[in-house]
PDB file of C-alpha atoms and ligand atoms in Angstrom:
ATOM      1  CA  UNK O   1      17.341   2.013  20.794  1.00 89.00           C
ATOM      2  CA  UNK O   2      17.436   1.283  17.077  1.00 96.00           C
ATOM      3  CA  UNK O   3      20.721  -0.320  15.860  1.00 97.00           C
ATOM      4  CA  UNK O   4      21.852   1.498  12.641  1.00 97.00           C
ATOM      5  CA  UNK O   5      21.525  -1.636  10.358  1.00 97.00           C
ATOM      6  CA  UNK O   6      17.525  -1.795  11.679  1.00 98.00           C
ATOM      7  CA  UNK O   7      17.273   2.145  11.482  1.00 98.00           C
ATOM      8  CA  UNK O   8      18.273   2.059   7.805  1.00 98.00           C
ATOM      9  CA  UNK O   9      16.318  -0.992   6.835  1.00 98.00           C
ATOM     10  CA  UNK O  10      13.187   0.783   8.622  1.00 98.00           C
ATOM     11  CA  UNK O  11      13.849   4.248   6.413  1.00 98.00           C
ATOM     12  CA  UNK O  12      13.567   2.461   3.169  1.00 98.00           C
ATOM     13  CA  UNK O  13      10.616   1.030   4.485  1.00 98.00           C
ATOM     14  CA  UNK O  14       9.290   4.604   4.675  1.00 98.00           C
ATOM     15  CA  UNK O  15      10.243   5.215   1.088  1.00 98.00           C
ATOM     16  CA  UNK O  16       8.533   2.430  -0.179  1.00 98.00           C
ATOM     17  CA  UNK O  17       5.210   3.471   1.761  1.00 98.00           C
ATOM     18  CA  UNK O  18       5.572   6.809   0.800  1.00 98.00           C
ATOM     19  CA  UNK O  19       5.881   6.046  -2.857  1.00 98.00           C
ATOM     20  CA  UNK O  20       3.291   3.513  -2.658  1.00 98.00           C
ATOM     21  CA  UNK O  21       1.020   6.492  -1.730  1.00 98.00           C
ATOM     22  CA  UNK O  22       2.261   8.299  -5.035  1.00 98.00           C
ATOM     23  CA  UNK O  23       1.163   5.612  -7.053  1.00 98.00           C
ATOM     24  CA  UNK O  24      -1.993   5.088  -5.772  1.00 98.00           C
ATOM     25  CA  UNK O  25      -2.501   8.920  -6.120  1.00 98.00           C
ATOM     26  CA  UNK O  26      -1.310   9.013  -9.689  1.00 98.00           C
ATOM     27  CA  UNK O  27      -4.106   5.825  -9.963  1.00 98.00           C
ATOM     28  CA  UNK O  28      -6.939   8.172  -8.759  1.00 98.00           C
ATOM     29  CA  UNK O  29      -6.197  11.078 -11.044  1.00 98.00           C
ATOM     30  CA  UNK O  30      -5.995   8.773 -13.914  1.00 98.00           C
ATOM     31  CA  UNK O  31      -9.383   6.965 -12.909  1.00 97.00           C
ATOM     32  CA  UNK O  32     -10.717  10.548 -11.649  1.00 97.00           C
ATOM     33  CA  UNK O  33     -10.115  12.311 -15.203  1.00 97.00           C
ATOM     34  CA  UNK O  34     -12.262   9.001 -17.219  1.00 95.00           C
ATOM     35  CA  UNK O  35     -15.365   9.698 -14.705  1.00 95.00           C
ATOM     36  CA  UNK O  36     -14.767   6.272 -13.071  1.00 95.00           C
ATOM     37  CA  UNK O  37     -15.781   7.727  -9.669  1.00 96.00           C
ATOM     38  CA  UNK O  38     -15.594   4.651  -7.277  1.00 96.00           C
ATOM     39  CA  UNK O  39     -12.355   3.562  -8.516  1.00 96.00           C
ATOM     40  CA  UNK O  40     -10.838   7.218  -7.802  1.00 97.00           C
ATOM     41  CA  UNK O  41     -11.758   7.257  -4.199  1.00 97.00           C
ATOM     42  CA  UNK O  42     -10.551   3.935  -3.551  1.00 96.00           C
ATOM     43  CA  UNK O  43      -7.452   5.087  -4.753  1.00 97.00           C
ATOM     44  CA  UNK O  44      -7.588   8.326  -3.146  1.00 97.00           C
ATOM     45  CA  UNK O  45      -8.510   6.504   0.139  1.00 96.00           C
ATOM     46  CA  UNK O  46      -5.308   3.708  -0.699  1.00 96.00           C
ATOM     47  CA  UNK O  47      -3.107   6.429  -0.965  1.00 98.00           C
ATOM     48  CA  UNK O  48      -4.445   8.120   2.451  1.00 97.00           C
ATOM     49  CA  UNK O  49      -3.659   4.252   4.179  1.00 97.00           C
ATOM     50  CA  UNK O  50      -0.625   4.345   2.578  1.00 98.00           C
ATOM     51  CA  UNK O  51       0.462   7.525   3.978  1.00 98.00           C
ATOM     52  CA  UNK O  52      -0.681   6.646   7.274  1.00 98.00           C
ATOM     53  CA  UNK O  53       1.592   3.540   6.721  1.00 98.00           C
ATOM     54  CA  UNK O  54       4.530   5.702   6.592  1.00 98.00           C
ATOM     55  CA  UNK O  55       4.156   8.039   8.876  1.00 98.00           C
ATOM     56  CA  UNK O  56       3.420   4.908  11.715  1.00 98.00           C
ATOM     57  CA  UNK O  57       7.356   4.059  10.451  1.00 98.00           C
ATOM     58  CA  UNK O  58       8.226   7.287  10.930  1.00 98.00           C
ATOM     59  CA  UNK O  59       7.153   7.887  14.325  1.00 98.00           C
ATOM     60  CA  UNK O  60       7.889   5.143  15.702  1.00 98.00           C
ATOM     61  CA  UNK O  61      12.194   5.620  14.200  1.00 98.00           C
ATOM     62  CA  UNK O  62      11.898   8.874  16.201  1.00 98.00           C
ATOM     63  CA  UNK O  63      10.390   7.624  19.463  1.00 98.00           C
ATOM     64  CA  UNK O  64      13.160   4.472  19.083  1.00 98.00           C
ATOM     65  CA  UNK O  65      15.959   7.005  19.028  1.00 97.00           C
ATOM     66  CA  UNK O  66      16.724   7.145  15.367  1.00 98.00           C
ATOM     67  CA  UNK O  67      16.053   9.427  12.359  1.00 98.00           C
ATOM     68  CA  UNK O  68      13.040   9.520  10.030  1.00 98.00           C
ATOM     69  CA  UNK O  69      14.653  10.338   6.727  1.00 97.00           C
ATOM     70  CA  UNK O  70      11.923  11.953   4.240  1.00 96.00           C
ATOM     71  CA  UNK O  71      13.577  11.197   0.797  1.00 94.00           C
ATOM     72  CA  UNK O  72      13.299  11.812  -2.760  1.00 96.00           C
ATOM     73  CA  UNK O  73      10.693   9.754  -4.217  1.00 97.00           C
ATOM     74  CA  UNK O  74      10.624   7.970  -7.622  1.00 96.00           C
ATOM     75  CA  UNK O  75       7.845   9.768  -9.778  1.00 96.00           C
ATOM     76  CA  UNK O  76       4.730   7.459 -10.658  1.00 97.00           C
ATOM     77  CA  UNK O  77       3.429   6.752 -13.574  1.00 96.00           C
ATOM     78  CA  UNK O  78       0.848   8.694 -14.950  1.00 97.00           C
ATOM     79  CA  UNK O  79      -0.948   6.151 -17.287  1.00 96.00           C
ATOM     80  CA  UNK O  80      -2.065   2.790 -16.672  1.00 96.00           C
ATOM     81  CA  UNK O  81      -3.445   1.106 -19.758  1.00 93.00           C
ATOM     82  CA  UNK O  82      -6.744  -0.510 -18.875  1.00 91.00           C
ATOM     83  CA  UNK O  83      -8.584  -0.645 -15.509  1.00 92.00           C
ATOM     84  CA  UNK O  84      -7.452  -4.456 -15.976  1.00 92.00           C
ATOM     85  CA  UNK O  85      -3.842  -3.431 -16.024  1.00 94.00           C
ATOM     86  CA  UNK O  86      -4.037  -1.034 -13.327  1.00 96.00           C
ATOM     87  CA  UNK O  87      -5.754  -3.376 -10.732  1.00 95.00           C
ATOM     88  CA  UNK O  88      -3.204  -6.264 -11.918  1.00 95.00           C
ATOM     89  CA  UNK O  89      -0.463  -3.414 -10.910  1.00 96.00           C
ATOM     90  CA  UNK O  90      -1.918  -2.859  -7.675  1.00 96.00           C
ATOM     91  CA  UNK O  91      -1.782  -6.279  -6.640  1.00 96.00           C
ATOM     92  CA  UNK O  92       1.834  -7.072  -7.630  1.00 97.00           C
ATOM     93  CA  UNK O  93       2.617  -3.765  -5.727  1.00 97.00           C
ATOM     94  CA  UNK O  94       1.360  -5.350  -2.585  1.00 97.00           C
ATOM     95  CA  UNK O  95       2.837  -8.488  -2.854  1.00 97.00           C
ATOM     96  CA  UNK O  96       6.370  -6.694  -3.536  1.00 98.00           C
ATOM     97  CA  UNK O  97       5.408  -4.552  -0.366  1.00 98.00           C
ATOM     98  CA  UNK O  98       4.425  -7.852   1.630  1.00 98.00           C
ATOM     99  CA  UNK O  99       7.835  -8.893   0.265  1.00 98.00           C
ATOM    100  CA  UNK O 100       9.374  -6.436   2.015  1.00 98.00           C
ATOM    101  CA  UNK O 101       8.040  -6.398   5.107  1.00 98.00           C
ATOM    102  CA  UNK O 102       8.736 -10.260   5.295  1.00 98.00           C
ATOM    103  CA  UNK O 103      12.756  -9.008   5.141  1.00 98.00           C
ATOM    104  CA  UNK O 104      12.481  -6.227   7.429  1.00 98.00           C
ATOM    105  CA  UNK O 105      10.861  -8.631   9.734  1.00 98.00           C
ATOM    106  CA  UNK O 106      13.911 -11.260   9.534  1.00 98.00           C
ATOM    107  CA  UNK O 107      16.575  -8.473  10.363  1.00 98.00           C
ATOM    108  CA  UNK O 108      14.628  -7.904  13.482  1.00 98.00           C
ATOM    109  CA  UNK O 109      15.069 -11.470  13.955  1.00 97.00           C
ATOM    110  CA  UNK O 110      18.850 -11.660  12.748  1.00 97.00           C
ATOM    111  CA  UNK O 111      19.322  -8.457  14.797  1.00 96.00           C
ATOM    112  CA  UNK O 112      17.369  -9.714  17.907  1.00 97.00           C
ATOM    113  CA  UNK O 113      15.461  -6.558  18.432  1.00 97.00           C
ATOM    114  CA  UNK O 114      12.186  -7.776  19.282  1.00 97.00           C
ATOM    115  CA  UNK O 115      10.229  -4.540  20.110  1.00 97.00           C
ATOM    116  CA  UNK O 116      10.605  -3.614  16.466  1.00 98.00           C
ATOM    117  CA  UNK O 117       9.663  -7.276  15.304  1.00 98.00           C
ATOM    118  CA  UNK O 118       6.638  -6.832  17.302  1.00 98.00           C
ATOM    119  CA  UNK O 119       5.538  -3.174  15.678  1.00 98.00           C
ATOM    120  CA  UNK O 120       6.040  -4.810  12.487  1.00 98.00           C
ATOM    121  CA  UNK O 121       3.701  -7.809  13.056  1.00 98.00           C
ATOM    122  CA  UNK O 122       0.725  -4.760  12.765  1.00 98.00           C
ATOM    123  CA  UNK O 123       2.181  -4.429   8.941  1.00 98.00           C
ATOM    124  CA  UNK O 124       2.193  -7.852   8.828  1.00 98.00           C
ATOM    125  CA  UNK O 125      -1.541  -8.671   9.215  1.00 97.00           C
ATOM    126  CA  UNK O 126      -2.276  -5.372   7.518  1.00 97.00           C
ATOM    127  CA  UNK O 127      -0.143  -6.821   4.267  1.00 97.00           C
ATOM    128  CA  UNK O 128      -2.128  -9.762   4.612  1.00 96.00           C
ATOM    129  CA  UNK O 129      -5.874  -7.933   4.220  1.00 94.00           C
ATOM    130  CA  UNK O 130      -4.634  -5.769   1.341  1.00 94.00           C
ATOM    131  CA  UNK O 131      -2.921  -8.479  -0.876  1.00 96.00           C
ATOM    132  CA  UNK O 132      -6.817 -10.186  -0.205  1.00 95.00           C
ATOM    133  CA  UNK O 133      -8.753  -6.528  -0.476  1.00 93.00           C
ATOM    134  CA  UNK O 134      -6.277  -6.499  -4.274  1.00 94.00           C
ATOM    135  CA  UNK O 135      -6.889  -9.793  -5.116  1.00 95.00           C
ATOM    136  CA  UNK O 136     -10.643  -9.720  -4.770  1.00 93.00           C
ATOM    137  CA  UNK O 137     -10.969  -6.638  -6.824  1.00 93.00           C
ATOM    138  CA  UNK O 138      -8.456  -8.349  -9.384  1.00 93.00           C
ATOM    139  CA  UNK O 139     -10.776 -11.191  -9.531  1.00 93.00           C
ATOM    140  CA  UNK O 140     -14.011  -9.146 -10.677  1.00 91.00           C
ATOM    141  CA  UNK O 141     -12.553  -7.031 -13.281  1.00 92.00           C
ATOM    142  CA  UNK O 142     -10.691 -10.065 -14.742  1.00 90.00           C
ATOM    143  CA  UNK O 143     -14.268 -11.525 -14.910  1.00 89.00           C
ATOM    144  CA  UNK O 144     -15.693  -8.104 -16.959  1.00 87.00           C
ATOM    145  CA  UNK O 145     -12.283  -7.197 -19.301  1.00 77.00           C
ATOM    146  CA  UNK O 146     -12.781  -4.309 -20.827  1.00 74.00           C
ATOM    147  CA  UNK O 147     -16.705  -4.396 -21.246  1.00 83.00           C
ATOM    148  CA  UNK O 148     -18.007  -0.778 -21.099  1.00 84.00           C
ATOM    149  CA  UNK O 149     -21.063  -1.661 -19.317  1.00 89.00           C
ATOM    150  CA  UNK O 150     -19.271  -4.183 -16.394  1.00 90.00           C
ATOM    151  CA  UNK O 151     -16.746  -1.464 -15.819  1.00 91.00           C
ATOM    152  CA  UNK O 152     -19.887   0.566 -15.290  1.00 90.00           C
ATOM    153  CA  UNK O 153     -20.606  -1.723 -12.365  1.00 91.00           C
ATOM    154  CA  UNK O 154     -17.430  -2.381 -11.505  1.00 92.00           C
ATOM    155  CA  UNK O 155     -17.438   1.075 -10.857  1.00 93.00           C
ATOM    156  CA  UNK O 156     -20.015   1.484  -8.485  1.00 91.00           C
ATOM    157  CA  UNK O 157     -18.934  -1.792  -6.673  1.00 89.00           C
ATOM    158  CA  UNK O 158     -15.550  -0.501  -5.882  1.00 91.00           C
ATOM    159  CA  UNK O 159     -17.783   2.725  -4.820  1.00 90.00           C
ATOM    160  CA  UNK O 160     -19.184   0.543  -2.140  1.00 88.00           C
ATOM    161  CA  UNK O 161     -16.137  -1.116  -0.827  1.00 85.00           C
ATOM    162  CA  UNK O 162     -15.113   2.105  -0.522  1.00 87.00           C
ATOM    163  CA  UNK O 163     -18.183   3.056   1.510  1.00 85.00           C
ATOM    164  CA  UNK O 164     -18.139  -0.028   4.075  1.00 83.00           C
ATOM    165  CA  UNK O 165     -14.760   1.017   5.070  1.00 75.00           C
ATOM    166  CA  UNK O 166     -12.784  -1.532   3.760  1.00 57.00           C
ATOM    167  CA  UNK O 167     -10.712   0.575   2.139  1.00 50.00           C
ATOM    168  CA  UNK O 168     -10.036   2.411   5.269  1.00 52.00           C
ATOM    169  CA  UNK O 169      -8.364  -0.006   7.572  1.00 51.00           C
ATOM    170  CA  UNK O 170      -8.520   1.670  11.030  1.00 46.00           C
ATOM    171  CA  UNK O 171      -5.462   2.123  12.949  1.00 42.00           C
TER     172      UNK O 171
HETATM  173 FE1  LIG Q 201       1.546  -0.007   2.915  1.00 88.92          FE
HETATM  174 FE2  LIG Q 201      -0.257  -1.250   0.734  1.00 88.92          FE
HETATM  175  O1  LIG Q 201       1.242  -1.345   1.798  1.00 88.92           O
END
């Protein structure tokens, strides 16, 4: 049984997944609508993870005996200045989500409920791979700026990542 202090901290958890899926959505369209192909379905396939982040959460607050809250969600933005930007905006994202996580996983602690500090080690390892997944992609387009032809590439590099799976973290 969830104690209310852990059932609370757990629903913002959800919000933050579930508008870390908006964003990554509102990335795709963005990339989608400039024919940058790869970098749309990575985002489209970040915002699927993301998704699947929150509804893990939200399961698992019903199957603890507390309440999945679906909330109101704070609206994305819909430009991102350069591909440079957006990837740098991605990456801080994660490490404020990794943040996050980090405090849920001390109330657990502080709370002593240790089934819920060990369903949130999964988000734990996960946080780790996509801080590494952002920072690698970070690291290439900081190497091209805004050169036409390297974001050409770039383009079709993220298009692979995207086809090994490592985009698509399985469950
Ligand atoms: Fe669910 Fe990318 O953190």
């Amino acid at each position: 049984m969830l104690s209310k202090k852990i059932e609370k901290a757990l629903n913002e958890q959800i919000k933050i997944e579930a508008e870390s899926s908006q964003v990554y959505l509102s990335m795709a369209c963005w990339a989608e609508i400039q024919g940058f192909e790869g970098v749309a379905q990575f985002m489209y396939a970040h915002s699927d993870e993301e998704r699947m982040h929150m509804l893990k959460l939200v399961k698992f607050v019903n199957e603890r005996g507390g309440h999945a809250k679906v909330s109101e969600l704070a609206a994305p933005p819909i430009e991102f200045g350069s591909f440079k930007d957006m990837f740098q905006t991605l990456f801080d994202h994660e490490v404020f989500v990794s943040k996050s996580i980090n405090d849920l996983v001390h109330i657990t602690l502080e709370e002593r409920d240790y089934a819920t500090h060990n369903f949130l080690q999964w988000y734990v390892s996960e946080q780790i791979e996509e801080e590494a997944l952002a920072r690698n992609i970070l690291d290439k387009i900081n190497l091209i700026g805004d050169d036409k032809g390297g974001l050409y590439l770039f383009d079709n590099d993220v298009k692979q990542i995207v086809a090994q799976g490592v985009a698509d973290t399985p469950q």
